Coordinates of C-alpha atoms and ligand atoms in Angstrom, one line a residue:
X1 CA -16.8 -13.7 -18.3
X2 CA -16.0 -14.4 -14.7
X3 CA -18.4 -15.9 -12.3
X4 CA -19.0 -19.6 -12.4
X5 CA -16.6 -19.9 -15.3
X6 CA -14.5 -22.2 -13.1
X7 CA -17.3 -24.7 -13.6
X8 CA -18.3 -23.6 -17.1
X9 CA -16.7 -26.6 -18.8
X10 CA -16.7 -30.1 -17.6
X11 CA -13.2 -30.8 -16.6
X12 CA -14.1 -33.4 -14.1
X13 CA -12.8 -36.3 -16.1
X14 CA -9.4 -34.6 -16.6
X15 CA -9.2 -33.8 -12.9
X16 CA -10.1 -37.4 -12.0
X17 CA -7.3 -38.6 -14.3
X18 CA -4.9 -36.3 -12.4
X19 CA -6.1 -38.0 -9.2
X20 CA -7.7 -34.8 -7.8
X21 CA -10.0 -35.2 -4.8
X22 CA -13.1 -33.9 -6.6
X23 CA -15.1 -33.1 -3.4
X24 CA -12.3 -31.2 -1.8
X25 CA -11.6 -29.5 -5.1
X26 CA -15.2 -28.4 -5.5
X27 CA -15.0 -26.9 -2.1
X28 CA -11.9 -24.9 -3.0
X29 CA -13.4 -23.7 -6.3
X30 CA -16.6 -22.7 -4.6
X31 CA -15.0 -20.1 -2.4
X32 CA -12.9 -18.4 -5.1
X33 CA -15.6 -16.6 -7.3
X34 CA -17.1 -14.5 -4.5
X35 CA -13.7 -13.6 -3.2
X36 CA -12.5 -12.6 -6.7
X37 CA -15.7 -10.6 -7.3
X38 CA -15.3 -8.8 -4.0
X39 CA -11.6 -7.9 -4.6
X40 CA -11.5 -7.3 -8.3
X41 CA -14.9 -6.9 -10.0
X42 CA -16.1 -4.4 -7.4
X43 CA -13.5 -1.9 -8.7
X44 CA -15.1 0.9 -10.8
X45 CA -13.7 1.9 -14.2
X46 CA -11.3 -1.0 -14.6
X47 CA -9.5 -1.2 -17.9
X48 CA -11.4 -3.3 -20.4
X49 CA -8.4 -5.4 -21.2
X50 CA -8.3 -6.8 -17.7
X51 CA -11.0 -9.2 -18.9
X52 CA -8.3 -11.5 -20.3
X53 CA -6.7 -11.8 -16.9
X54 CA -10.0 -12.4 -15.2
X55 CA -10.7 -15.1 -17.7
X56 CA -7.3 -16.8 -17.2
X57 CA -8.0 -16.8 -13.4
X58 CA -11.5 -18.2 -14.0
X59 CA -9.9 -21.0 -16.0
X60 CA -6.8 -21.5 -13.9
X61 CA -7.8 -25.1 -13.0
X62 CA -9.6 -25.7 -16.3
X63 CA -8.4 -24.5 -19.7
X64 CA -4.8 -24.0 -18.5
X65 CA -4.6 -27.5 -17.1
X66 CA -6.1 -28.8 -20.4
X67 CA -3.2 -27.1 -22.2
X68 CA -0.7 -28.8 -19.9
X69 CA -2.3 -32.2 -20.6
X70 CA -2.2 -31.6 -24.3
X71 CA 1.4 -30.5 -24.1
X72 CA 2.3 -33.7 -22.3
X73 CA 0.3 -35.8 -24.8
X74 CA 2.5 -34.4 -27.5
X75 CA 5.7 -35.4 -25.6
X76 CA 6.4 -32.3 -23.6
X77 CA 7.0 -32.1 -19.9
X78 CA 5.6 -29.9 -17.1
X79 CA 7.9 -28.6 -14.4
X80 CA 6.8 -27.1 -11.1
X81 CA 8.7 -24.4 -9.3
X82 CA 8.5 -22.7 -5.9
X83 CA 10.9 -19.8 -6.3
X84 CA 11.9 -17.1 -8.8
X85 CA 15.5 -18.5 -8.8
X86 CA 14.3 -21.5 -10.9
X87 CA 15.3 -20.6 -14.5
X88 CA 12.2 -20.8 -16.7
X89 CA 14.4 -20.5 -19.8
X90 CA 16.0 -24.0 -19.2
X91 CA 12.6 -25.5 -18.7
X92 CA 11.2 -24.1 -21.9
X93 CA 14.3 -25.1 -23.9
X94 CA 13.9 -28.7 -22.7
X95 CA 10.3 -28.7 -24.2
X96 CA 8.8 -28.0 -20.8
X97 CA 6.1 -25.7 -19.4
X98 CA 7.0 -24.1 -16.1
X99 CA 4.3 -23.7 -13.5
X100 CA 4.5 -21.8 -10.2
X101 CA 3.3 -23.9 -7.3
X102 CA 3.5 -21.6 -4.3
X103 CA 0.1 -21.5 -2.6
X104 CA -1.6 -18.5 -1.0
X105 CA -4.6 -19.9 0.9
X106 CA -4.9 -22.2 3.9
X107 CA -5.7 -25.7 2.6
X108 CA -5.5 -28.8 4.7
X109 CA -3.6 -27.2 7.6
X110 CA -4.1 -30.2 9.9
X111 CA -2.7 -32.6 7.2
X112 CA 0.3 -30.4 6.6
X113 CA 1.0 -30.2 10.4
X114 CA 1.6 -33.9 10.4
X115 CA 4.8 -33.2 8.5
X116 CA 5.6 -29.6 9.4
X117 CA 5.7 -27.5 12.6
X118 CA 2.9 -25.1 13.3
X119 CA 5.3 -22.1 13.5
X120 CA 6.4 -22.2 9.9
X121 CA 5.7 -19.8 7.1
X122 CA 2.1 -20.2 5.7
X123 CA 3.4 -20.3 2.1
X124 CA 5.2 -23.6 2.8
X125 CA 2.5 -25.1 4.9
X126 CA -0.2 -24.3 2.4
X127 CA 2.0 -25.5 -0.6
X128 CA 2.2 -28.9 1.2
X129 CA -1.5 -28.7 2.1
X130 CA -2.5 -28.4 -1.6
X131 CA -0.4 -31.5 -2.4
X132 CA -1.8 -33.5 0.5
X133 CA -5.4 -32.5 -0.1
X134 CA -5.0 -33.4 -3.8
X135 CA -6.6 -30.2 -4.9
X136 CA -3.8 -28.8 -7.2
X137 CA -4.0 -30.0 -10.8
X138 CA -0.7 -28.2 -11.5
X139 CA 1.4 -30.2 -9.1
X140 CA -0.3 -33.4 -10.2
X141 CA 0.6 -32.6 -13.8
X142 CA 4.3 -32.2 -13.0
X143 CA 7.0 -34.5 -14.3
X144 CA 9.6 -32.8 -12.1
X145 CA 9.6 -30.2 -9.3
X146 CA 12.5 -27.8 -9.0
X147 CA 13.4 -26.7 -5.5
X148 CA 16.3 -24.5 -4.3
X149 CA 18.2 -24.0 -1.1
X150 CA 16.7 -20.6 -0.1
X151 CA 15.2 -20.6 3.4
X152 CA 15.5 -23.5 5.8
X153 CA 11.7 -24.1 5.7
X154 CA 11.7 -24.6 1.9
X155 CA 14.8 -26.8 2.0
X156 CA 13.3 -29.2 4.5
X157 CA 9.9 -29.0 2.7
X158 CA 11.5 -30.3 -0.5
X159 CA 12.8 -33.3 1.4
X160 CA 9.3 -34.2 2.4
X161 CA 7.9 -33.5 -1.1
X162 CA 10.7 -35.7 -2.5
X163 CA 9.0 -38.7 -0.8
X164 CA 5.9 -38.0 -3.0
X165 CA 7.2 -36.7 -6.3
X166 CA 10.5 -36.3 -8.2
X167 CA 12.3 -33.2 -6.9
X168 CA 15.5 -31.6 -8.2
X169 CA 17.0 -29.2 -5.6
X170 CA 19.3 -26.4 -6.9
X171 CA 21.9 -25.3 -4.4
X172 CA 21.6 -21.6 -4.2
X173 CA 24.6 -19.8 -2.6
X174 CA 23.9 -17.4 0.2
X175 CA 26.6 -14.9 -0.8
X176 CA 27.5 -13.4 -4.2
X177 CA 31.3 -13.7 -4.3
X178 CA 33.3 -15.4 -7.1
X179 CA 33.2 -18.9 -5.7
X180 CA 29.5 -18.6 -5.1
X181 CA 29.0 -17.5 -8.7
X182 CA 31.0 -20.5 -10.0
X183 CA 28.9 -22.8 -7.9
X184 CA 25.7 -21.3 -9.1
X185 CA 26.8 -21.6 -12.7
X186 CA 27.4 -25.3 -12.2
X187 CA 24.0 -25.7 -10.6
X188 CA 22.4 -24.1 -13.7
X189 CA 24.2 -26.7 -15.8
X190 CA 23.1 -29.5 -13.5
X191 CA 19.5 -28.4 -13.8
X192 CA 19.8 -28.3 -17.6
X193 CA 21.2 -31.9 -17.6
X194 CA 18.3 -33.1 -15.3
X195 CA 15.7 -31.5 -17.5
X196 CA 17.2 -33.1 -20.6
X197 CA 17.1 -36.4 -18.8
X198 CA 13.4 -36.0 -17.8
X199 CA 12.3 -34.7 -21.1
X200 CA 14.5 -36.8 -23.4
X201 CA 15.3 -33.6 -25.3
X202 CA 18.7 -32.0 -25.7
X203 CA 18.9 -28.3 -25.0
X204 CA 20.4 -26.6 -28.1
X205 CA 21.6 -23.1 -28.8
X206 CA 18.7 -22.1 -31.0
X207 CA 16.1 -23.5 -28.5
X208 CA 17.7 -21.8 -25.6
X209 CA 18.1 -18.5 -27.3
X210 CA 14.4 -18.6 -28.3
X211 CA 13.4 -19.5 -24.7
X212 CA 15.5 -16.6 -23.3
X213 CA 13.8 -14.2 -25.8
X214 CA 10.3 -15.5 -24.7
X215 CA 11.1 -15.0 -21.0
X216 CA 12.7 -11.6 -21.6
X217 CA 9.7 -10.5 -23.7
X218 CA 7.4 -11.4 -20.8
X219 CA 9.7 -9.4 -18.4
X220 CA 9.7 -6.4 -20.8
X221 CA 5.9 -6.4 -20.9
X222 CA 5.8 -6.5 -17.1
X223 CA 8.3 -3.7 -16.9
X224 CA 6.2 -1.7 -19.4
X225 CA 3.2 -2.1 -17.0
X226 CA 5.4 -1.0 -14.1
X227 CA 6.4 2.2 -16.0
X228 CA 2.7 2.9 -16.5
X229 CA 2.1 2.6 -12.8
X230 CA 4.3 5.7 -12.3
X231 CA 1.2 7.7 -13.5
X232 CA -0.3 9.8 -10.7
X233 CA -3.3 9.6 -10.5
X234 CA -3.0 5.9 -11.4
X235 CA -4.3 4.2 -14.5
X236 CA -4.4 0.7 -13.0
X237 CA -4.9 -0.5 -9.5
X238 CA -2.3 -2.4 -7.5
X239 CA -4.8 -5.2 -7.1
X240 CA -5.0 -5.7 -10.8
X241 CA -1.2 -5.4 -11.2
X242 CA -0.8 -8.1 -8.5
X243 CA -3.2 -10.4 -10.2
X244 CA -1.2 -10.0 -13.4
X245 CA 2.0 -10.8 -11.6
X246 CA 0.5 -13.9 -10.1
X247 CA -0.9 -15.1 -13.4
X248 CA 2.5 -14.6 -15.0
X249 CA 3.8 -17.7 -13.2
X250 CA 1.3 -20.0 -14.8
X251 CA 0.0 -18.6 -18.1
X252 CA 1.4 -19.4 -21.5
X253 CA 4.3 -16.9 -21.7
X254 CA 3.8 -15.9 -25.3
X255 CA 0.1 -15.3 -25.0
X256 CA 0.5 -13.6 -21.7
X257 CA 3.0 -11.1 -23.3
X258 CA 0.7 -10.3 -26.1
X259 CA -2.3 -9.7 -23.8
X260 CA -0.3 -7.7 -21.3
X261 CA 1.0 -5.4 -24.1
X262 CA -2.5 -5.0 -25.3
X263 CA -3.5 -3.9 -21.8
X264 CA -0.6 -1.5 -21.7
X265 CA -1.7 0.0 -25.1
X266 CA -5.1 0.6 -23.5
X267 CA -3.5 2.2 -20.4
X268 CA -1.4 4.4 -22.6
X269 CA -4.6 5.7 -24.2
X270 CA -6.3 6.1 -20.8
X271 CA -3.4 8.1 -19.5
X272 CA -3.5 10.4 -22.6
X273 CA -7.2 10.9 -22.1
X274 CA -6.8 11.6 -18.4
X275 CA -8.8 8.5 -17.4
X276 CA -7.8 7.2 -14.0
X277 CA -8.8 4.3 -11.8
X278 CA -10.3 5.3 -8.4
X279 CA -10.5 9.1 -9.0
X280 CA -8.1 11.7 -7.9
X281 CA -4.5 11.3 -6.6
X282 CA -4.2 9.2 -3.4
X283 CA -1.3 8.2 -1.2
X284 CA 1.1 6.0 -3.1
X285 CA 2.1 2.8 -1.2
X286 CA 4.7 0.3 -2.0
X287 CA 4.3 -3.2 -0.6
X288 CA 7.6 -4.9 0.2
X289 CA 8.7 -8.3 1.4
X290 CA 7.4 -11.8 1.1
X291 CA 5.5 -12.9 -2.1
X292 CA 1.7 -13.1 -2.3
X293 CA 0.9 -16.3 -4.1
X294 CA -2.6 -16.8 -5.6
X295 CA -5.2 -16.2 -4.2
X296 CA -3.5 -14.0 -1.5
X297 CA -4.9 -10.5 -2.2
X298 CA -5.6 -9.6 1.4
X299 CA -3.0 -6.8 2.0
X300 CA -3.4 -5.1 -1.4
X301 CA -7.2 -5.2 -0.9
X302 CA -7.0 -3.7 2.5
X303 CA -4.6 -0.9 1.4
X304 CA -6.7 0.1 -1.6
X305 CA -10.0 -0.1 0.1
X306 CA -8.5 2.2 2.8
X307 CA -8.0 5.0 0.2
X308 CA -4.5 4.5 -1.1
X309 CA -3.1 3.0 -4.2
X310 CA -0.4 0.3 -4.3
X311 CA 1.9 1.6 -6.9
X312 CA 4.7 -1.0 -6.7
X313 CA 5.3 -4.5 -5.2
X314 CA 8.9 -5.1 -4.1
X315 CA 8.4 -8.8 -3.9
X316 CA 8.6 -11.9 -6.0
X317 CA 5.0 -11.5 -7.1
X318 CA 6.2 -8.1 -8.3
X319 CA 9.3 -6.5 -9.6
X320 CA 11.8 -9.0 -8.1
X321 CA 10.4 -11.5 -10.7
X322 CA 11.0 -9.4 -13.8
X323 CA 13.4 -6.5 -13.0
X324 CA 16.5 -8.2 -14.6
X325 CA 16.8 -9.6 -18.2
X326 CA 19.0 -12.4 -19.5
X327 CA 21.7 -11.3 -21.9
X328 CA 20.5 -12.4 -25.3
X329 CA 23.8 -12.0 -27.2
X330 CA 25.9 -15.2 -26.5
X331 CA 25.9 -17.6 -29.4
X332 CA 27.0 -20.8 -27.6
X333 CA 25.5 -22.9 -24.9
X334 CA 28.2 -22.2 -22.3
X335 CA 27.8 -18.4 -22.8
X336 CA 24.0 -18.7 -22.6
X337 CA 24.1 -20.8 -19.4
X338 CA 26.4 -18.2 -17.8
X339 CA 24.1 -15.4 -18.9
X340 CA 21.2 -17.2 -17.2
X341 CA 23.2 -17.8 -14.1
X342 CA 24.3 -14.2 -13.9
X343 CA 20.7 -12.9 -14.3
X344 CA 19.2 -15.1 -11.6
X345 CA 22.0 -14.3 -9.2
X346 CA 21.0 -10.6 -9.4
X347 CA 17.8 -11.4 -7.5
X348 CA 17.9 -9.7 -4.2
X349 CA 16.1 -12.2 -1.9
X350 CA 16.5 -11.8 1.8
X351 CA 18.1 -15.2 2.0
X352 CA 21.4 -13.6 0.8
X353 CA 23.9 -12.0 3.1
X354 CA 24.8 -9.3 2.9
X355 CA 21.8 -8.1 0.9
X356 CA 22.6 -4.4 0.5
X357 CA 21.3 -4.3 -3.1
X358 CA 17.8 -4.9 -1.8
X359 CA 18.0 -1.8 0.4
X360 CA 19.4 0.2 -2.6
X361 CA 16.6 -1.2 -4.8
X362 CA 13.9 -0.3 -2.3
X363 CA 15.2 3.3 -2.1
X364 CA 15.4 3.5 -5.9
X365 CA 11.8 2.3 -6.2
X366 CA 10.6 4.8 -3.5
X367 CA 12.2 7.5 -5.6
X368 CA 11.1 6.3 -9.1
X369 CA 7.5 5.5 -8.1
X370 CA 7.1 8.6 -5.9
X371 CA 6.1 6.4 -2.9
X372 CA 4.6 8.0 0.2
X373 CA 4.7 5.0 2.5
X374 CA 5.9 1.4 2.5
X375 CA 3.8 -1.5 3.9
X376 CA 6.2 -4.3 4.8
X377 CA 4.6 -7.7 4.1
X378 CA 6.2 -10.4 6.4
X379 CA 4.7 -13.8 6.4
X380 CA 4.6 -15.2 9.9
X381 CA 7.8 -17.1 10.8
X382 CA 9.6 -16.1 7.7
X383 CA 13.1 -15.6 9.2
X384 CA 14.8 -13.9 6.2
X385 CA 12.2 -11.2 5.6
X386 CA 11.1 -10.6 9.2
X387 CA 14.7 -10.1 10.2
X388 CA 15.7 -8.0 7.2
X389 CA 12.8 -5.7 8.0
X390 CA 15.0 -4.0 10.5
X391 CA 17.5 -2.8 7.9
X392 CA 14.7 -1.8 5.5
X393 CA 13.0 0.2 8.2
X394 CA 16.2 2.0 9.1
X395 CA 17.0 2.9 5.5
X396 CA 13.4 4.2 4.9
X397 CA 13.5 6.2 8.2
X398 CA 16.7 7.9 7.0
X399 CA 14.9 8.7 3.7
X400 CA 11.9 10.1 5.6
X401 CA 9.5 7.5 4.3
X402 CA 7.2 5.9 6.9
X403 CA 7.0 2.1 7.0
X404 CA 4.3 -0.1 8.5
X405 CA 5.4 -3.6 9.4
X406 CA 2.7 -6.2 8.9
X407 CA 3.3 -9.7 10.0
X408 CA 0.5 -11.9 8.8
X409 CA -0.5 -15.4 7.5
X410 CA -3.4 -16.6 5.4
X411 CA -6.0 -16.1 8.2
X412 CA -8.6 -13.3 8.2
X413 CA -7.0 -10.4 10.1
X414 CA -8.0 -7.8 7.5
X415 CA -9.9 -5.7 10.1
X416 CA -6.8 -5.3 12.4
X417 CA -4.6 -4.6 9.4
X418 CA -7.0 -2.0 8.1
X419 CA -6.9 0.0 11.3
X420 CA -3.1 0.1 11.2
X421 CA -3.0 1.0 7.5
X422 CA -5.5 3.8 8.0
X423 CA -3.3 5.2 10.8
X424 CA -0.3 5.1 8.4
X425 CA -2.3 6.8 5.6
X426 CA -3.3 9.6 8.0
X427 CA 0.4 10.4 8.5
X428 CA 1.1 10.8 4.8
X429 CA -2.2 12.4 3.7
Ligands
LIG1 S1 13.4 -15.5 -4.2 S2 11.2 -14.5 -1.6 S3 10.3 -17.0 -4.0 S4 12.8 -17.7 -1.5 S5 8.1 -16.5 2.7 S6 9.2 -19.7 1.8 S7 11.6 -17.1 2.2 S8 9.9 -18.5 5.0 S9 9.1 -17.3 -0.7 FE1 10.8 -16.7 -1.8 FE2 12.4 -17.4 -3.7 FE3 13.2 -15.6 -2.0 FE4 11.3 -15.0 -3.8 FE5 10.9 -19.0 3.1 FE6 10.0 -16.6 3.8 FE7 8.3 -18.6 3.5 FE8 9.5 -17.6 1.4

């Protein structure tokens, strides 16, 4: 199982062929097992089926990369993404594997700062840091990177990345009117054409319908897990649910769906038997805001080791990633492209204006998941989410739900955050 499994097989030749800096990479892999053990393996009474997700994490730079290499050897492509607006279905239908590249740990900050300003969101700085330090076998496996015009930081980051690798930037509208929708539909078609060009494979109706089904099945499994998180006392921790969401971006989607449904079967049984994780009912917290890319577990860990449970993540490493399904009924390419465009434009990221549906969705989640308090996760210097916090706070205040605003980066400020989280929990206990 976990613990040294990152090194269990000799992947060094593969990493070398991907031009990974082995020394820097060893350093990165060295810090992950103790951190993982501390955050995840220390939990008592974890569901047995979490062992699959532990294993996937332990092999995240090993076996999964091996699978990507094998896929490429057979003529497939690997496509890297940085945002939940990048349609996975198109990548799959063009014989591609999609991999999430957002990074959640400080790597090579000095190197990144030669290109980027210091007061930029840590997710962008660290994503560039992983590339510059040559420690990410995912990005080095990619035939194409897909960017999108979400926040300014990402837009300009893609220009820099474009000097190093092939990047296709989708133009994402900032409003959701008729003209915006038309523009986005044409962007979906432009990405499809670019993927066909890179892969040399035409996207056809049967392949795209199958890809939509695979992506929807994954979303349905994630939604099933979310439903189970309504249990009070909880049957699974927020930390484990976060790990599953993070792994969803990089694991094989079919296998992931099977394994997640098996975990949900186990959770169904545990619920029926009255087995809970972490003992009696505790304050139920929702984390809302910026995504937490692997291996960013800081906030969830602080909240849960302070005596609460994270019952929901209103973020892209959470329900924003899987809330909406693509309509599976169209039987022609144009109809399927439109269905994909419609589904992705429903995502309620703070880069949109106005973004009233996010507020409505937050209030809906607070109700449905019986949330006692919200912890707002703002990554430092993220304009969209730091600014939108004002409206979220106001709406929650009106609903009588306390919100703690936490602005943080990838540094170690757990102690300070814990003091504030504990004060919040005292209010709702
Ligand atoms: S759909 S949340 S994945 S853009 S945290 S890089 S917004 S400055 S990650 Fe995001 Fe897509 Fe929206 Fe989701 Fe910019 Fe903010 Fe950094 Fe962000």
